[in-house]
PDB file of C-alpha atoms in Angstrom:
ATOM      1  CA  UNK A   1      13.032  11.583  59.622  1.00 85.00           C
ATOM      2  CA  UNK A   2      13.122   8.490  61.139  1.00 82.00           C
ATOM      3  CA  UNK A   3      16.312   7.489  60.228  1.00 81.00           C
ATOM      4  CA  UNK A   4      17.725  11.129  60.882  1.00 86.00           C
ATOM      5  CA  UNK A   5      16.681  10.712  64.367  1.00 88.00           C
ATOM      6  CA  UNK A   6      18.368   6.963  64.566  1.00 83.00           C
ATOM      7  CA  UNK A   7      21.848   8.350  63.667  1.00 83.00           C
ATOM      8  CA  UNK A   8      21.632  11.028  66.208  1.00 88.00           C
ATOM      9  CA  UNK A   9      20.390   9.229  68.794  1.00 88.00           C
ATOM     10  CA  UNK A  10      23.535   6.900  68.781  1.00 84.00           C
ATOM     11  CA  UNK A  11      25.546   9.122  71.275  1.00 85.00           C
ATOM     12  CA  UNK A  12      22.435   8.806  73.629  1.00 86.00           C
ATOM     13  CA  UNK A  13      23.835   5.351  75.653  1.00 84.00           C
ATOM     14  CA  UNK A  14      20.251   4.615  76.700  1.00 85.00           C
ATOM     15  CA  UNK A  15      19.117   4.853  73.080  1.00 85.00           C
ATOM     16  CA  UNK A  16      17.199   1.163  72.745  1.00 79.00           C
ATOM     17  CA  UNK A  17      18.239   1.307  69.120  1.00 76.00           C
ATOM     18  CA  UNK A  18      21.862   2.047  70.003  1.00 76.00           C
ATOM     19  CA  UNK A  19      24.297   0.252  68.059  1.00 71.00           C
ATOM     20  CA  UNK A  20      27.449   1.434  69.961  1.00 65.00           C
ATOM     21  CA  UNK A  21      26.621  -0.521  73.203  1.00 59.00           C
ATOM     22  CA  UNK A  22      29.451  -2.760  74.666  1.00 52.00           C
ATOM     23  CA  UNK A  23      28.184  -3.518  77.800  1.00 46.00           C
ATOM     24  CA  UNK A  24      25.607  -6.277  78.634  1.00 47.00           C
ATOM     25  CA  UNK A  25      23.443  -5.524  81.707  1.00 46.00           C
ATOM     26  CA  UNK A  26      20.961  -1.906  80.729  1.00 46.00           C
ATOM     27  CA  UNK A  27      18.951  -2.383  78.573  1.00 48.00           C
ATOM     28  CA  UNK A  28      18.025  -5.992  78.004  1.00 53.00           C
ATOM     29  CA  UNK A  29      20.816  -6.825  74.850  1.00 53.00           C
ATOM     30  CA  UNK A  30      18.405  -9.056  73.175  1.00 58.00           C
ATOM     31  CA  UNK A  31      16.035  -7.086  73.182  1.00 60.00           C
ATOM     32  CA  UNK A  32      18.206  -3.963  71.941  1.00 61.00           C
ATOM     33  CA  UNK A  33      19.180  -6.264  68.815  1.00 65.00           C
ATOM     34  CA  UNK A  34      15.486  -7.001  67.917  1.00 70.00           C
ATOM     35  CA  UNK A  35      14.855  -3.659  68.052  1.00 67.00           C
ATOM     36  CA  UNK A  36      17.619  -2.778  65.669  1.00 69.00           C
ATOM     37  CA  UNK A  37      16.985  -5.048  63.742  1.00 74.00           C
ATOM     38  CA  UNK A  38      13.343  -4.738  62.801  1.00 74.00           C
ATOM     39  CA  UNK A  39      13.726  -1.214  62.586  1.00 71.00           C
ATOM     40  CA  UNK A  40      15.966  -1.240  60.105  1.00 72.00           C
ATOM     41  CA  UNK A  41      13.990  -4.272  58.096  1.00 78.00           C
ATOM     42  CA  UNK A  42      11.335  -1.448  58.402  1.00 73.00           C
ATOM     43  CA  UNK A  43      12.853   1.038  56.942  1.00 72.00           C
ATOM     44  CA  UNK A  44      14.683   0.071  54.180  1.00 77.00           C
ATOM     45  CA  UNK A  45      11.046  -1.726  53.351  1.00 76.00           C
ATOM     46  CA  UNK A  46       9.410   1.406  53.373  1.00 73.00           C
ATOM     47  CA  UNK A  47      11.668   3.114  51.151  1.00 75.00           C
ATOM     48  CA  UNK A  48      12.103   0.743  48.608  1.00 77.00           C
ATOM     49  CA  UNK A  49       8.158   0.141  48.590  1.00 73.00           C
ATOM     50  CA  UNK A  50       7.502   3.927  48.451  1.00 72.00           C
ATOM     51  CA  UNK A  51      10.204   4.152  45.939  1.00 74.00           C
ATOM     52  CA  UNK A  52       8.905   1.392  43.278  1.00 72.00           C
ATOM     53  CA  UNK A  53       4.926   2.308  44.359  1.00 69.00           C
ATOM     54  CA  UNK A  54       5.143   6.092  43.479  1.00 70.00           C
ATOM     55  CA  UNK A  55       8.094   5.941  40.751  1.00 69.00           C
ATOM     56  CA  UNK A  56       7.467   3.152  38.785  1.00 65.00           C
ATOM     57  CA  UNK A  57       3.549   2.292  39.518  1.00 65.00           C
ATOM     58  CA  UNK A  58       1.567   5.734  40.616  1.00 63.00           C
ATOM     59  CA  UNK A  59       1.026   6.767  37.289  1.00 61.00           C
ATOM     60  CA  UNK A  60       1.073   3.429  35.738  1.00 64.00           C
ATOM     61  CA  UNK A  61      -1.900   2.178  37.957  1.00 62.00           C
ATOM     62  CA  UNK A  62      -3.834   5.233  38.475  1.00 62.00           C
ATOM     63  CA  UNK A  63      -4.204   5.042  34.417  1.00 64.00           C
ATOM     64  CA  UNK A  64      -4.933   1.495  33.650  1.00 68.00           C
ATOM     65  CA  UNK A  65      -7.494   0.324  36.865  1.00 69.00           C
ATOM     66  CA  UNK A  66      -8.094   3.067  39.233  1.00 70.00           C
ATOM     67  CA  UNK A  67      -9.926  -0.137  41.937  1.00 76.00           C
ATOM     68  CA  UNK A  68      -6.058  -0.946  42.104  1.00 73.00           C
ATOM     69  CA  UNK A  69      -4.279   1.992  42.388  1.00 71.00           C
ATOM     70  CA  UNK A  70      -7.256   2.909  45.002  1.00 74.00           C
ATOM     71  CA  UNK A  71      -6.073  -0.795  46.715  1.00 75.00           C
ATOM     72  CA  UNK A  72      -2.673  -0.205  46.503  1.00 71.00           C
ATOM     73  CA  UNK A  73      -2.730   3.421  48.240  1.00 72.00           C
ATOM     74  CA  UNK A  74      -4.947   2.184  51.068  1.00 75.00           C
ATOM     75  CA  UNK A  75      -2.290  -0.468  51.909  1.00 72.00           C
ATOM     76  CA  UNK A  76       0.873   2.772  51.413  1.00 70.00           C
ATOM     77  CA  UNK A  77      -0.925   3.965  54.012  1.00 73.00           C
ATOM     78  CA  UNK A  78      -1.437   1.145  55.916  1.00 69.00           C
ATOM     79  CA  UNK A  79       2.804   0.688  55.828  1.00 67.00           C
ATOM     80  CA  UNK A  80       3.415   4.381  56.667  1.00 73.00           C
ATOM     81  CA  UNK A  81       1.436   3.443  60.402  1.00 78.00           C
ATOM     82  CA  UNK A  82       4.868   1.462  61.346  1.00 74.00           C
ATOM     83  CA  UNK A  83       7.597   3.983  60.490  1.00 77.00           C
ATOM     84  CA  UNK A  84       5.288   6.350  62.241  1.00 83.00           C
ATOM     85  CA  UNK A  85       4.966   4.298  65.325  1.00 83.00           C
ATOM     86  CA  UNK A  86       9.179   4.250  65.582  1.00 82.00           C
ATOM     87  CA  UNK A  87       9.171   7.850  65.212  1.00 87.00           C
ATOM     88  CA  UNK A  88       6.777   8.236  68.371  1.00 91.00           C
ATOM     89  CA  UNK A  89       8.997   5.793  70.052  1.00 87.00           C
ATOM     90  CA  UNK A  90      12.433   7.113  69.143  1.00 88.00           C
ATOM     91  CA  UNK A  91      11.177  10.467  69.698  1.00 92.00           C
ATOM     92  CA  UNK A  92      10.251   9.103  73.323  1.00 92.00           C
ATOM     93  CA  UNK A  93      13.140   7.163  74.197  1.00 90.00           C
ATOM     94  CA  UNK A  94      16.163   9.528  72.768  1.00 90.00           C
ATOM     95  CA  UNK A  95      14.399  12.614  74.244  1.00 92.00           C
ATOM     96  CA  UNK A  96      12.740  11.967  77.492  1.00 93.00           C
ATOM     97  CA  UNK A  97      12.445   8.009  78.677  1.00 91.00           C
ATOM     98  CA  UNK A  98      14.391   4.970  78.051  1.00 89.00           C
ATOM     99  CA  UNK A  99      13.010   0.945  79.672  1.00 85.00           C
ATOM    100  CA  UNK A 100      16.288  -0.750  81.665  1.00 83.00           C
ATOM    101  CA  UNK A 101      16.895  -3.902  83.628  1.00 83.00           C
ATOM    102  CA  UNK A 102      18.835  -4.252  86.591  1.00 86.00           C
ATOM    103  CA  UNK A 103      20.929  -6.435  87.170  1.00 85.00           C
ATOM    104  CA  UNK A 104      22.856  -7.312  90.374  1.00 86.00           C
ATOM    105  CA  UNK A 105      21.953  -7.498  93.666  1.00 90.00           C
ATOM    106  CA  UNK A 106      23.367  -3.909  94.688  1.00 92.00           C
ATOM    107  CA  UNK A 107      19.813  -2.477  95.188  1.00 93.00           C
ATOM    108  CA  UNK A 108      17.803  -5.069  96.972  1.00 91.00           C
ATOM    109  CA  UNK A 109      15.501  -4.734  98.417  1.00 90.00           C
ATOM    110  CA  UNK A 110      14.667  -1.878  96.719  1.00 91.00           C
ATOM    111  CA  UNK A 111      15.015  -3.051  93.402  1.00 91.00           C
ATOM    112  CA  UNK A 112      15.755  -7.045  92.258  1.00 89.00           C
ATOM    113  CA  UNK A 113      17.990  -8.732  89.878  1.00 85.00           C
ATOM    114  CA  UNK A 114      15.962  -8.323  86.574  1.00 83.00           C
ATOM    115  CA  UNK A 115      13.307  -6.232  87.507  1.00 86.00           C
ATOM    116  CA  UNK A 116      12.361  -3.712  84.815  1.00 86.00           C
ATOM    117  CA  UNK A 117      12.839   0.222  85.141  1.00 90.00           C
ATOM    118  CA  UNK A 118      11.765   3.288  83.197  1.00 91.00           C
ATOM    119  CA  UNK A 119      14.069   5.958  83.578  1.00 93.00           C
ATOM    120  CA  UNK A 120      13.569   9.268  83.253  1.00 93.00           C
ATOM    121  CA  UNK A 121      16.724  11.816  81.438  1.00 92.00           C
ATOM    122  CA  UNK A 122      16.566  14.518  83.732  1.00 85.00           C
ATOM    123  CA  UNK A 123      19.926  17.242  84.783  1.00 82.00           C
ATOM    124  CA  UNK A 124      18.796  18.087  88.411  1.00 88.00           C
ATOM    125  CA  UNK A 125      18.638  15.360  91.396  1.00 93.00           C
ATOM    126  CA  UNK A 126      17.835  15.207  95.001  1.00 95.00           C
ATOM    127  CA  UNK A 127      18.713  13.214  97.868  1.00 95.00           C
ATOM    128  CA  UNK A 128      17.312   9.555  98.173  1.00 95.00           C
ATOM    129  CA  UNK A 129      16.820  10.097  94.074  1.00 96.00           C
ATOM    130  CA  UNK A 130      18.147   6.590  92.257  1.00 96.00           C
ATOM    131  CA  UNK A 131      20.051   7.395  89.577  1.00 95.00           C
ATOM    132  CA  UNK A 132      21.294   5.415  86.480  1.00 93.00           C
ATOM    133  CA  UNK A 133      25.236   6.365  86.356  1.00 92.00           C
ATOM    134  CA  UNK A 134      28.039   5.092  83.834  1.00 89.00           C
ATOM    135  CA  UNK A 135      30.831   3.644  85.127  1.00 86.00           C
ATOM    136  CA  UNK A 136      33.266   2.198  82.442  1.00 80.00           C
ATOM    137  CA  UNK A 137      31.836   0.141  80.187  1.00 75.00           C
ATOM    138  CA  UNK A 138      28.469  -0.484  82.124  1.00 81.00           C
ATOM    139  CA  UNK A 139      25.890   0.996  83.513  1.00 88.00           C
ATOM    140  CA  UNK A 140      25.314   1.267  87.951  1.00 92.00           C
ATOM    141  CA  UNK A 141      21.879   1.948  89.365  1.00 94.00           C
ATOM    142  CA  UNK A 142      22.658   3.555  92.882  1.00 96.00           C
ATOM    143  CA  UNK A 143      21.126   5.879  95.459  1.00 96.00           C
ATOM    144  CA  UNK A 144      21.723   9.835  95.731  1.00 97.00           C
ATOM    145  CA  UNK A 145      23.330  10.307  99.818  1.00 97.00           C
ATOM    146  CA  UNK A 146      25.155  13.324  99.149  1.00 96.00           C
ATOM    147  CA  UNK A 147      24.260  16.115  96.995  1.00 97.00           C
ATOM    148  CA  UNK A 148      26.937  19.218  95.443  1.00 96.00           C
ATOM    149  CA  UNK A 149      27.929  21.594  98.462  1.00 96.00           C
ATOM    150  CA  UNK A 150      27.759  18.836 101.648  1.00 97.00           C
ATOM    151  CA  UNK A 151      30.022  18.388 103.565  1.00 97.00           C
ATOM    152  CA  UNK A 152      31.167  14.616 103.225  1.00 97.00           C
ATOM    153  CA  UNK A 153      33.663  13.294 105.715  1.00 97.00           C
ATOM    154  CA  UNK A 154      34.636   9.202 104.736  1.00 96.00           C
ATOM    155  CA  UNK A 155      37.344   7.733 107.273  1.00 95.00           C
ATOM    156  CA  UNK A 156      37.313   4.549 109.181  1.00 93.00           C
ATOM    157  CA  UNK A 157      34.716   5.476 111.474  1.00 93.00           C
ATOM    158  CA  UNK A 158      32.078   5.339 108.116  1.00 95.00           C
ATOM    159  CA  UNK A 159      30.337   7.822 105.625  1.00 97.00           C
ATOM    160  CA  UNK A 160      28.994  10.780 107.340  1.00 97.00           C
ATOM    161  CA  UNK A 161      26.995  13.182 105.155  1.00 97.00           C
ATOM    162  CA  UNK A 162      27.163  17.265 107.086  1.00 96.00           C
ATOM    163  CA  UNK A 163      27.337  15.461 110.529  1.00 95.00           C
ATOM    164  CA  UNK A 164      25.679  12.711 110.500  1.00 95.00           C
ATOM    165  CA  UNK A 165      26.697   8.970 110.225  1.00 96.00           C
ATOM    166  CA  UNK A 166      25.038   7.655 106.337  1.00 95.00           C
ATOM    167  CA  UNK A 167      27.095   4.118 106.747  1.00 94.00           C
ATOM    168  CA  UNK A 168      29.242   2.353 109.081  1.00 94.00           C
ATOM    169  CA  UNK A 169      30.502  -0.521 106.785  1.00 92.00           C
ATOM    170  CA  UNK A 170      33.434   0.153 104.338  1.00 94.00           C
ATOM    171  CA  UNK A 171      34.819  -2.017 101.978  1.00 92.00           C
ATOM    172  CA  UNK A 172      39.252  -2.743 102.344  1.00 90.00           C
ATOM    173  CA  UNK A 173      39.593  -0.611  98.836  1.00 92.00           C
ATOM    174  CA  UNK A 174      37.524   2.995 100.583  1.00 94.00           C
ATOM    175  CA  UNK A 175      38.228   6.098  99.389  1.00 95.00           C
ATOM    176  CA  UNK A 176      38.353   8.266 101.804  1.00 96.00           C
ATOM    177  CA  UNK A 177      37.090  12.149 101.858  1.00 95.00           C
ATOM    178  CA  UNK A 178      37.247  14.923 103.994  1.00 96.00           C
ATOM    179  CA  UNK A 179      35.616  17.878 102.058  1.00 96.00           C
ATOM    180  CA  UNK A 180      32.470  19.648 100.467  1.00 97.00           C
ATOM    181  CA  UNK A 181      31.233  18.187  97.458  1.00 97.00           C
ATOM    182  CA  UNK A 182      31.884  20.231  94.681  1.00 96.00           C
ATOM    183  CA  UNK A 183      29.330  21.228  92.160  1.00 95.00           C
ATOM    184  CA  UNK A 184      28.098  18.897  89.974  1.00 93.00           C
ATOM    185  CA  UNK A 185      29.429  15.984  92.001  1.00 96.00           C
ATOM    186  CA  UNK A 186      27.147  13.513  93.768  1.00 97.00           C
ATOM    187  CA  UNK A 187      28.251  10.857  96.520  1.00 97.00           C
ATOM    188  CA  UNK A 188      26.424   7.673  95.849  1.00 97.00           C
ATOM    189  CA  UNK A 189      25.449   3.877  97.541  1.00 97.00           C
ATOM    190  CA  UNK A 190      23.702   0.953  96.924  1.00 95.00           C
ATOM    191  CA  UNK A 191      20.505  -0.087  99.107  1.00 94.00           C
ATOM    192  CA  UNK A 192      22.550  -3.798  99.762  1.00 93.00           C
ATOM    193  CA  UNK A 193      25.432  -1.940 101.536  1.00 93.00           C
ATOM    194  CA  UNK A 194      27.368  -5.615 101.699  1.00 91.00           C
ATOM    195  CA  UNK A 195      27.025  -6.174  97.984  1.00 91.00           C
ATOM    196  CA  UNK A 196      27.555  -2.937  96.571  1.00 93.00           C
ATOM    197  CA  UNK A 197      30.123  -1.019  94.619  1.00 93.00           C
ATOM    198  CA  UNK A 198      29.502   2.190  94.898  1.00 95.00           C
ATOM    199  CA  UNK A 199      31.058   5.906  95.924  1.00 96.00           C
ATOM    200  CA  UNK A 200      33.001   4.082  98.794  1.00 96.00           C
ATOM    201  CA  UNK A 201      34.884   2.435  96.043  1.00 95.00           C
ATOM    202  CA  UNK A 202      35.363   4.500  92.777  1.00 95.00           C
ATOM    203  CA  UNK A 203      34.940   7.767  94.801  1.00 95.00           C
ATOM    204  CA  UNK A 204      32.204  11.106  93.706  1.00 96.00           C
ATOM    205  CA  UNK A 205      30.588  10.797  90.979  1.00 96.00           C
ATOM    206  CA  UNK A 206      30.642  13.349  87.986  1.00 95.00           C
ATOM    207  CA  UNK A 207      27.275  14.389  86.823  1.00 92.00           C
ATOM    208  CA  UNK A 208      28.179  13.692  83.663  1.00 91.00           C
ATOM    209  CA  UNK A 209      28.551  10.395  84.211  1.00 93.00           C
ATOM    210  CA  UNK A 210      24.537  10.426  85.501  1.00 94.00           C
ATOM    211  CA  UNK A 211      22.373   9.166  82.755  1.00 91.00           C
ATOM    212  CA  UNK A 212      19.057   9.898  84.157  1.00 92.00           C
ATOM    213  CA  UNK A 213      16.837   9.052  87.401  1.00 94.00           C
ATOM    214  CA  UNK A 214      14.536   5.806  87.659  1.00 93.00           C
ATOM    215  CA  UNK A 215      11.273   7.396  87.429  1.00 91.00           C
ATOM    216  CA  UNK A 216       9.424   3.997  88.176  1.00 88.00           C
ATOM    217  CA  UNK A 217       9.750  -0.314  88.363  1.00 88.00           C
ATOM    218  CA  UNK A 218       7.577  -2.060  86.397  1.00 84.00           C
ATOM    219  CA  UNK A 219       6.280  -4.907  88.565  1.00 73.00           C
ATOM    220  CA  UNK A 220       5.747  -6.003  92.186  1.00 71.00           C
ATOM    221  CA  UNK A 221       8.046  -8.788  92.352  1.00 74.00           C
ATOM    222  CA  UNK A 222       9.808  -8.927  96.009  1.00 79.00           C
ATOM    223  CA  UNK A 223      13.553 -10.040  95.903  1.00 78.00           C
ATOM    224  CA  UNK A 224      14.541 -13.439  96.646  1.00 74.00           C
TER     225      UNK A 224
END
């Protein structure tokens, strides 16, 4: 089961196990590798030791000193605890949650460089809702301003969302907008307008492309 789930989990980007990731910046790489790593150790442990300890030694044991066979089962099911812990986790993190860190200043001071987030995969979003987006080959973390069906007007007097002025600063590569936001679209910024590329620069963003919302951030920590 466990290693069912790790080969369909793979197309899930936010999968902590996920060996396809090319990016660097959500989740922590390091810690992605460990994961993978010991995981698989695990695995392939537990096979081969269920393998040799019910194949070649069950009947073997149980036969000759039943205090060893007794010894020996106690400590199969001591081993099963592990591959049963990654199946709680994997079941977790592929189906509902997945841990991220930020990185970038494009948030503050909402959320710092580093800080630690658990999202949350979810397919319906509200204004003000941070969401965690792809965008090429890397993840964005950026907050919801305009929502399917709003009117969104972008021109050189800012980013007004049904009427009313959302931001005044626009970077020299804007994309400008005069129209309702179709369905399944979502207009998007960073908290640190300044330092932030965001739907002023690579335009609406498919809800496709939206990963999941950041449910909560792990720590206090205030940016510096």
């Amino acid at each position: 089961v466990d290693l069912t789930l790790f080969i369909t989990f793979q197309k899930n980007p936010l999968f902590m196990f996920n060996l396809n990731r090319s990016f660097t910046n959500v989740p922590n790489p390091l810690l992605t590798g460990v994961f993978s790593t010991v995981f698989y150790t695990i695995i392939v442990l537990s096979i081969f030791f269920y393998i040799v300890f019910f194949f070649l030694f069950h009947k073997k044991v149980y036969k000759t000193d039943y205090r060893l066979y007794k010894r020996v089962h106690l400590f199969a099911d001591f081993f099963s605890v592990v591959p049963t812990f990654l199946l709680i986790v994997m079941i977790l993190n592929g189906f509902f949650f997945s841990i991220a860190q930020v990185e970038g200043h494009s948030m503050e001071p909402t959320f710092c460089s580093n800080d630690t987030v658990i999202i949350e995969y979810s397919a319906n979003y509200d204004r003000n809702d941070i969401l965690i987006l792809r965008n090429d080959d890397s993840f964005l973390i950026k907050r919801v301003v305009g929502l399917p069906g709003d009117s969104l007007l972008v021109s050189n007097a800012g980013v007004y969302i049904n009427g009313y002025l959302i931001e005044a600063s626009l970077p020299a590569i804007t994309v400008f907008y005069n129209l309702t936001i179709p369905e399944g679209s979502y207009y998007v910024l960073g908290d640190n307008r300044n330092n932030s590329m965001d739907s002023r620069v690579f335009g609406l963003v498919d809800g496709d492309d939206v990963l999941g919302e950041v449910l909560l951030r792990i720590g206090s920590k205030v940016c510096e």
